[in-house]
Structures are given as structure tokens and as C-alpha cells.
Short mmCIF file of C-alpha atoms in Angstrom, two decimals:
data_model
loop_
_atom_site.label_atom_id
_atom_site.label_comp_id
_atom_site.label_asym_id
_atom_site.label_seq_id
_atom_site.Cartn_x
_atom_site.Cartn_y
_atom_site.Cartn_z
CA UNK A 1 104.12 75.90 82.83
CA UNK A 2 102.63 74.91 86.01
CA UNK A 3 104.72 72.98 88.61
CA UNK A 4 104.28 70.17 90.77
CA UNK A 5 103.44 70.74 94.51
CA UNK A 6 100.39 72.99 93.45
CA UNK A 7 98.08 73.65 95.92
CA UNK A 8 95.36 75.93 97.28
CA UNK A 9 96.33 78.77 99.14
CA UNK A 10 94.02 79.90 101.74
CA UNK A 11 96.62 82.48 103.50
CA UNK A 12 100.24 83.71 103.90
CA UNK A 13 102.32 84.07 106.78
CA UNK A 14 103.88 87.87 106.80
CA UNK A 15 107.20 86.97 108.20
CA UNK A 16 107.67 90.49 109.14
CA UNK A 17 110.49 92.31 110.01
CA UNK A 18 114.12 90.52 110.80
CA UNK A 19 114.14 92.02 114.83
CA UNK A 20 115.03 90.12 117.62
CA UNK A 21 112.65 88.40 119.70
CA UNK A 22 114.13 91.00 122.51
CA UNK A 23 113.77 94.31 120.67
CA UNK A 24 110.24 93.45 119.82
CA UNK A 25 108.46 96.01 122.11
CA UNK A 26 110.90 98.74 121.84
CA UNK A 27 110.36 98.86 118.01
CA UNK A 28 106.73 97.99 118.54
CA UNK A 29 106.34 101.41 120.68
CA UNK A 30 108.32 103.20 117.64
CA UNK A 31 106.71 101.97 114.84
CA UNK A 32 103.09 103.03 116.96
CA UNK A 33 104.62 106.39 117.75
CA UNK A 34 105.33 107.04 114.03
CA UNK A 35 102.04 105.64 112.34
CA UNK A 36 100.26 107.72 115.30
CA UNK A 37 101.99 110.82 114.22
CA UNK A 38 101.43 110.43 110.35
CA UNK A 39 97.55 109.72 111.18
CA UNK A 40 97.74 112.95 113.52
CA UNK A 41 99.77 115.09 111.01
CA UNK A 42 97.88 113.91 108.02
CA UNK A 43 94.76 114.66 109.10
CA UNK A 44 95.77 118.16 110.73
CA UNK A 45 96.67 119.32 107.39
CA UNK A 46 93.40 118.38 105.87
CA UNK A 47 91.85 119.90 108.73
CA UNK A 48 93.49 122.98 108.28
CA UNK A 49 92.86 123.44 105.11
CA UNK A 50 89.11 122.70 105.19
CA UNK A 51 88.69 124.95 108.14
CA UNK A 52 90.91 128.07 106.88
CA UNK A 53 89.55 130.16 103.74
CA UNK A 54 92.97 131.71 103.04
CA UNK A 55 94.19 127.89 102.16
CA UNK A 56 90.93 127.33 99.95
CA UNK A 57 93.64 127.58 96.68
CA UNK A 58 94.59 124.82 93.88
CA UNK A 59 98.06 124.10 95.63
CA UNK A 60 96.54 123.13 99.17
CA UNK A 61 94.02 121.69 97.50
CA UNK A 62 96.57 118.94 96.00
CA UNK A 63 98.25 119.08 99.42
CA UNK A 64 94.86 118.22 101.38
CA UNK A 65 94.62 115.04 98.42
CA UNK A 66 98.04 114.27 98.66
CA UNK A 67 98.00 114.12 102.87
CA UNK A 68 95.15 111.80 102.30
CA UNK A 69 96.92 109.84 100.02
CA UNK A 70 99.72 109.42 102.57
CA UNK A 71 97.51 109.19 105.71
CA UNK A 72 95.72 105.84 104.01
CA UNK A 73 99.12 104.81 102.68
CA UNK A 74 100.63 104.16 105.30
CA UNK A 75 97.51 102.52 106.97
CA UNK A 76 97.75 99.93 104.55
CA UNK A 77 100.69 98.29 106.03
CA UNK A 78 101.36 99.71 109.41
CA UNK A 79 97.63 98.30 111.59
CA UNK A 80 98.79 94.79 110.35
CA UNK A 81 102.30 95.43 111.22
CA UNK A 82 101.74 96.55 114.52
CA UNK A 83 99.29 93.47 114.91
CA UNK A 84 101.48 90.70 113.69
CA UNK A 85 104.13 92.30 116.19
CA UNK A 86 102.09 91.52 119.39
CA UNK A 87 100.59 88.33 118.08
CA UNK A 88 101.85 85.04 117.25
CA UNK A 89 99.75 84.43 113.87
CA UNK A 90 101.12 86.08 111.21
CA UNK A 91 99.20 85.12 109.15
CA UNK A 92 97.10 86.95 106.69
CA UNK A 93 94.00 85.49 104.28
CA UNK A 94 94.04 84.88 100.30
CA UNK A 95 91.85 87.59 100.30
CA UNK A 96 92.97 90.12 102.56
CA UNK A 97 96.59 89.92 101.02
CA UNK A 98 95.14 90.89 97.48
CA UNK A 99 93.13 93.69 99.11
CA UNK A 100 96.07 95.18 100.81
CA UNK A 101 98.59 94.73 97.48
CA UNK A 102 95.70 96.59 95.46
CA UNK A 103 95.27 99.32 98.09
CA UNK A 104 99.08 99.40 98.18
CA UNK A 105 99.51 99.98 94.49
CA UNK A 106 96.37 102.44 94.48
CA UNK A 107 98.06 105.22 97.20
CA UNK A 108 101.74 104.39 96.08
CA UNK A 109 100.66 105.36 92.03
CA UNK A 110 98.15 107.96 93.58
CA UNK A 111 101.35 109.68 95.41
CA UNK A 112 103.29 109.62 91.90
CA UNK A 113 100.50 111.17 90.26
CA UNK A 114 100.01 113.87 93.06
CA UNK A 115 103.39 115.00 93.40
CA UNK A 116 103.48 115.61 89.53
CA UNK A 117 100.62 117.75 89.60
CA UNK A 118 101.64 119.40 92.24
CA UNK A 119 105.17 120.41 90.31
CA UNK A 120 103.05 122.03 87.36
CA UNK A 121 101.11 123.76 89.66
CA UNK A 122 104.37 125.86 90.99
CA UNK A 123 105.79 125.66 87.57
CA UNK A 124 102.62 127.65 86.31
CA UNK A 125 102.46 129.69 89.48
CA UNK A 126 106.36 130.70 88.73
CA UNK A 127 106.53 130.52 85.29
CA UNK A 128 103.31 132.30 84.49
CA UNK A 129 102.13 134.18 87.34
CA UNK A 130 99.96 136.57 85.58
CA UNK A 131 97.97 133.96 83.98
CA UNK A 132 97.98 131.35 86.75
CA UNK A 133 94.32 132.06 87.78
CA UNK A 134 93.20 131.11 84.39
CA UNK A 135 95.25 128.15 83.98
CA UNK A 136 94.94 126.17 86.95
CA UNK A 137 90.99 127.04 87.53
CA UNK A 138 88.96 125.04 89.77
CA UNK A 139 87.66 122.57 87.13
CA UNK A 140 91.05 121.45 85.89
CA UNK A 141 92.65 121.02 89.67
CA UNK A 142 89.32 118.75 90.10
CA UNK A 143 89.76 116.82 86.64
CA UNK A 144 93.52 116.41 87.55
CA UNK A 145 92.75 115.05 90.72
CA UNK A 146 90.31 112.40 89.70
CA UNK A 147 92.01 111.54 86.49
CA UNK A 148 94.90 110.07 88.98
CA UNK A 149 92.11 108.73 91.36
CA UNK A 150 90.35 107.10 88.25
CA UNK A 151 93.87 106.02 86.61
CA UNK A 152 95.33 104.53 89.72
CA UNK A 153 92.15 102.48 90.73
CA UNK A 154 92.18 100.72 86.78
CA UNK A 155 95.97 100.40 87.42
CA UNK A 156 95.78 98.51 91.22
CA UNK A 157 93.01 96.47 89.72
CA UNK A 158 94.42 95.54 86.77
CA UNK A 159 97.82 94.18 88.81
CA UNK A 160 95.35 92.58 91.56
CA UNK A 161 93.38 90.88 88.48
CA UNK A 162 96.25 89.35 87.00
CA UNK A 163 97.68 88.19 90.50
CA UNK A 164 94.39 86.64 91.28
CA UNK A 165 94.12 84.00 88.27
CA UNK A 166 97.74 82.68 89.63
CA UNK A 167 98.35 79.15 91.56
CA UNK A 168 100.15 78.94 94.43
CA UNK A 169 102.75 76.27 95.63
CA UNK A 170 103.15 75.10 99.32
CA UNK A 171 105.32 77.38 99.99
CA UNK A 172 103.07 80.17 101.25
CA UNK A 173 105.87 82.55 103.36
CA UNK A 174 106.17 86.14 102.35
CA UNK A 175 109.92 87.54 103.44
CA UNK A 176 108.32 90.86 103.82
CA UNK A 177 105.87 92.91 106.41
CA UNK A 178 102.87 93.43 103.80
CA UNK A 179 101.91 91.62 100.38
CA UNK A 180 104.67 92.63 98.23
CA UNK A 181 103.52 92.34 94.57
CA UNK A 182 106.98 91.01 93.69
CA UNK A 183 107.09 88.71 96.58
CA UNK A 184 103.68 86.98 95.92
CA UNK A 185 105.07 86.44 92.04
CA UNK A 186 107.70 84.60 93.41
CA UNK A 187 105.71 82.62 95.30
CA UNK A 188 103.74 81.26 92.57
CA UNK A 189 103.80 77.85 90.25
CA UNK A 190 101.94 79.50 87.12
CA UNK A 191 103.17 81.45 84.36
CA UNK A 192 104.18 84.92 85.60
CA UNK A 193 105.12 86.14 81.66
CA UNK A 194 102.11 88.57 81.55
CA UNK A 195 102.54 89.89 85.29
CA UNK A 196 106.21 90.51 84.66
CA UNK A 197 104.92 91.85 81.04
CA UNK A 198 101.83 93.95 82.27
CA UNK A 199 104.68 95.29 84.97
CA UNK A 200 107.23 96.75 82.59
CA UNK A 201 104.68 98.35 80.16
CA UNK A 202 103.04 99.54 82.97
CA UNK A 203 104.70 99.91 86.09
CA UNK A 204 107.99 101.78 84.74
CA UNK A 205 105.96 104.81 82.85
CA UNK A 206 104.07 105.21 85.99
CA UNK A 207 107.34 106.16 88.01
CA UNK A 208 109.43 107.00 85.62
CA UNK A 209 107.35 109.56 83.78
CA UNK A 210 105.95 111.33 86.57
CA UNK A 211 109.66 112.09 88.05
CA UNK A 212 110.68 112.65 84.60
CA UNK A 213 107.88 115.51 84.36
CA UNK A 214 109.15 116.71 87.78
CA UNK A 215 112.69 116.85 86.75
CA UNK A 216 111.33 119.05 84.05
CA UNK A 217 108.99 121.23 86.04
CA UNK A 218 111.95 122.06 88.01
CA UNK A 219 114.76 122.42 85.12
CA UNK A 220 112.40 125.26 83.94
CA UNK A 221 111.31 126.83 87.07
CA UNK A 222 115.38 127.71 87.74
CA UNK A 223 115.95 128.64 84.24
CA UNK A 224 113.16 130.96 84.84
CA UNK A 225 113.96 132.52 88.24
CA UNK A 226 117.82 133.06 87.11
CA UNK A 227 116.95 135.35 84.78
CA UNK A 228 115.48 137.67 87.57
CA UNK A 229 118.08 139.31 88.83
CA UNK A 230 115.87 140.28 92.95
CA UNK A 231 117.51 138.02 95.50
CA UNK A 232 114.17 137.95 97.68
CA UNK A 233 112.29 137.46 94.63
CA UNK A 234 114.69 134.21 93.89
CA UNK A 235 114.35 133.41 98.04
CA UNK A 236 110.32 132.97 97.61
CA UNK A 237 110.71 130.70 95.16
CA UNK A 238 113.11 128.33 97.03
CA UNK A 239 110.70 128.81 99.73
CA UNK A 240 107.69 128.16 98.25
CA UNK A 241 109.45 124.94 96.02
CA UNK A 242 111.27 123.87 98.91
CA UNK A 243 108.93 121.71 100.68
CA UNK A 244 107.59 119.99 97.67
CA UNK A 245 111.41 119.51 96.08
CA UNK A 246 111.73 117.75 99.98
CA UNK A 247 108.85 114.94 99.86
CA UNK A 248 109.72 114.63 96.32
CA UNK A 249 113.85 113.24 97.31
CA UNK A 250 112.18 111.74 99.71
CA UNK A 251 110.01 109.49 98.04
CA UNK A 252 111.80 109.03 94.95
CA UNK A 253 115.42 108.42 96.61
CA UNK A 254 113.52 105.14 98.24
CA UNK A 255 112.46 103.84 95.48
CA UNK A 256 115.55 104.71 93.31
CA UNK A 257 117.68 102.94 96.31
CA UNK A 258 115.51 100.04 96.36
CA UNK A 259 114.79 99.36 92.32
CA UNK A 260 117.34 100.87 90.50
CA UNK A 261 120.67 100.09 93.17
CA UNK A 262 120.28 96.24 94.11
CA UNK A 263 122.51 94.54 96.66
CA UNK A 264 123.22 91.02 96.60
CA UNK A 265 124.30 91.14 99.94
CA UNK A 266 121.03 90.82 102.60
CA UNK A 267 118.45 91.98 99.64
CA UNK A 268 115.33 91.02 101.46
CA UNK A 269 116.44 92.87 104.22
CA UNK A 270 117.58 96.19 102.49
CA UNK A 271 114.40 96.16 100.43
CA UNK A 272 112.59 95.63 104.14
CA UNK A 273 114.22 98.55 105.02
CA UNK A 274 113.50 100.80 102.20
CA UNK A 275 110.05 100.19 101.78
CA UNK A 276 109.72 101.13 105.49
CA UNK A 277 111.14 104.34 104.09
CA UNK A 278 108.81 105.04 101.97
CA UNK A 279 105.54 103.36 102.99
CA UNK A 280 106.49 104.38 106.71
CA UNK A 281 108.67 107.25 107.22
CA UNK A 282 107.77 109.51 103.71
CA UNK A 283 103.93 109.75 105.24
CA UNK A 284 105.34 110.66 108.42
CA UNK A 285 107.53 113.57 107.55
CA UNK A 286 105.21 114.96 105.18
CA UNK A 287 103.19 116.95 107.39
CA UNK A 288 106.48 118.41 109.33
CA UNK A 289 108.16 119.50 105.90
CA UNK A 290 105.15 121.68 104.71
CA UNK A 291 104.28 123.10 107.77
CA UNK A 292 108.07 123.87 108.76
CA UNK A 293 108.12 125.37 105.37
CA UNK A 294 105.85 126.70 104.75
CA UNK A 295 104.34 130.50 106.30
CA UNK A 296 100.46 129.87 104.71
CA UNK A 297 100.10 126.57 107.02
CA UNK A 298 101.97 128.63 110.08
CA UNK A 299 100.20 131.44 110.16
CA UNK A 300 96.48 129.38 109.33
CA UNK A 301 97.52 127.74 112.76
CA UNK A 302 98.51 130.90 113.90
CA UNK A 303 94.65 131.92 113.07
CA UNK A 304 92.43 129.18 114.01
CA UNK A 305 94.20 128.94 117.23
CA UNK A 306 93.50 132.78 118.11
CA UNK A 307 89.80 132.20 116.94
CA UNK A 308 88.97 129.70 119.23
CA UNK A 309 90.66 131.66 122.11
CA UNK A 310 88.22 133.96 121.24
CA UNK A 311 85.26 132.20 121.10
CA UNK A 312 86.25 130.55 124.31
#
């Protein structure tokens, strides 16, 4: 049914985040320091693995992909962030608004698909150690990889389609800090049936099976390491599981928080909050947890540092 007050919608406004007019700059200077130091320690671990053989393996190979994923995630949101913050026109075009929901969609399915890849990888590598090599060979860590790139692009598009044949009313205001795909459906006059359809069929299975799978991964890696009876043995696993079990509460517990525990109480700005979590924060801590965790990335450092002091 289409409404009355239909009009053409040539932009949004981005209302943003709910800070006083005082606090702008201080949280202006954080929110730079943080999207600064997920570009920085992004890209360091891609560099790192490119430039060191010993990380030339199928689980910093997903790593590399996945500190991609999160690098351009969170550059999605954060440049316009930062530039709505300093400028008085928050605004942001028809067009631009779709391209940054379907880029959204893209990296946030792209990190679902990653992180369940990643869990088979150390479930094979734990489980079956002997025959790891053959299982997880080159060509089926690249057909992984770009069956999520491939599956995640039809998956964006198909939600950016279907948002795109819409009408807007007057009411062009988004209470949020990017184009929320939920938000711009509740800004529209026309029939939302097959959005909200298209969502359920689709959207659930895409974070709900992937954790599922992880939950799995993991049930079966600890059945499998208690029946070994060596402590260190038992310690390397934690170790080498430990970072990945990290990024994994960390990116899951936002969305769980946000989609599965509603407020009444202030919604728009818990869920402002919580997607900062994990469109912001996730990205940013990435980097820290693997390296802190992990002794390949520490001592790769350790190595291309001491090359270059001898070259020098």
C-alpha cells in the first residue's frame, strides 16, 4: 500500500551519534584515533603476512582476508562519521546511502563467512593433524575464500536491489551514523513485505548458521583435546584457538546484544552503541588479539625487523 506524503528522495540526513554539542571534538579525536589504528593494524597484518614466508599457510591466509575484510569494514562507516562530525551537513545522497548499506552488508556477511572458515581450519588442524595438508590444500582455502566473496556480493546486492525499487516519504532522517538497512525500511511509504521476507529467509541463516558451525567446530575440537591426557599438548591448543574463540565473542556478543536482547528503553541509542561495537571497535581489536596471541605473528615481527637492521 503506498501512503500519502510520497515524495522523491534525493538524500538523508545521518543524524549521527546522540553527543553533546560540547564533547564533539573530544570524541571526534577518539573515534580518529581508533579508525587510524584499525587501518594501521589491519594492514600490518596483511603486510606481514605477504612479506614473511613462514606465514605463507591456509590459516594466515584467512587471517590476511579476514584483516581486509575488517580494514574496509570499518571504512565504510567511520570517513563519513568523522566527516559529518566536523561539518554541519549531514547529509548523505540517494545514491551514496545505497552504496554504503551494500558495502556494509558485503564486509559484515564476508566477516561471518571468514570466521567460519577459519574455525574448520583449526578444527581440521586439531582434529586431523596428520591429514591436514591434504585437506585444506591451496585450491580449497582459495575456493572457500571466493565462494564467501562471490556469496556475499549476490547477497548485498540482492538487499540493495530490493531497497532501491522502494518510495520514500518526507521524512528523510536516519536516527543512526550510517545507512542502516532497518532504518531506511522504516523510512519508507511502499510495501516492505518482501524486504522483511527476503530478510528472514536470508539474513537469519547467514548469522545464525555460520555461529552455529562455529559452536560446532569448537564442541568437537574440546571433545577431541580431552581425550589427550599432555597438559602442554592441551595448552597449544588453547593457544592456538584462543585468538580466534576472542574476535569470534567479540563479534557475535554485538550482534546477539543488539538483535536477539531488545530494550525498550533508549533503543536507538543502545543499537547506536552496539553497532559502534562491532562496525568500530571489533576491526580495531582484531589486529591486537592475534598478534598478542599469537607467537607466528611475534616472532615474523621479530624477523623482518632484524632483516632490515641488517640490510641497513
Amino acid at each position: 500500500m503506498i501512503m500519502k506524503n510520497q515524495t522523491v528522495i534525493s538524500h538523508f540526513i545521518l543524524r549521527g551519534l546522540p553527543i553533546p554539542s560540547e564533547h564533539q571534538h573530544l570524541f571526534y579525536a577518539l573515534f580518529l584515533a581508533m579508525y587510524l589504528t584499525t587501518v594501521l593494524g589491519n594492514l600490518s597484518i596483511i603486510i606481514l603476512i605477504l612479506l614473511d614466508s613462514h606465514l605463507h599457510t591456509p590459516m594466515y591466509f584467512f587471517l590476511s582476508n579476514l584483516s581486509f575484510s575488517d580494514f574496509c569494514f570499518s571504512s565504510v562507516t567511520m570517513p563519513k562519521l568523522l566527516q559529518n562530525m566536523q561539518s554541519q551537513d549531514l547529509s548523505i545522497s540517494y545514491v551514496g546511502c545505497l552504496t554504503q548499506m551494500y558495502f556494509f552488508l558485503f564486509f559484515a556477511s564476508m566477516e561471518n563467512f571468514l570466521l567460519v572458515i577459519m574455525a574448520y581450519d583449526r578444527y581440521v588442524a586439531i582434529c586431523f593433524p596428520l591429514h591436514y595438508t591434504s585437506i585444506i590444500s591451496t585450491k580449497l582455502c582459495v575456493c572457500m575464500v571466493a565462494l564467501s566473496w562471490v556469496c556475499t556480493m549476490l547477497y548485498s546486492m540482492l538487499h540493495t536491489l530490493l531497497l532501491a525499487r522502494l518510495s520514500f516519504c518526507e521524512n528523510n532522517i536516519i536516527p543512526h551514523f550510517f545507512c542502516d538497512t532497518s532504518a531506511l525500511l522504516k523510512l519508507a511509504c511502499s510495501d516492505i513485505f518482501i524486504n522483511e521476507l527476503m530478510i528472514f529467509i536470508l539474513g537469519g541463516p547467514i548469522v545464525v548458521i555460520p555461529f552455529l558451525l562455529i559452536i560446532v567446530s569448537y564442541v568437537k575440537i574440546v571433545c577431541s583435546i580431552l581425550k589427550v591426557s599432555s597438559a602442554q599438548v592441551i595448552q597449544k591448543v588453547f593457544s592456538t584457538c584462543g585468538s580466534h574463540l576472542s574476535v569470534v565473542s567479540l563479534f557475535y556478543g554485538t550482534i546477539i546484544g543488539l538483535y536477539l536482547c531488545p530494550s525498550a528503553n533508549n533503543s536507538t541509542v543502545k543499537e547506536t552503541v552496539m553497532a559502534m561495537m562491532y562496525t568500530v571497535v571489533t576491526p580495531m581489536l582484531n589486529p591486537f588479539i592475534y598478534s598478542l596471541k599469537n607467537r607466528d605473528i611475534k616472532e615474523a615481527l621479530i624477523r623482518i625487523l632484524c632483516r632490515k637492521k641488517i640490510s641497513l
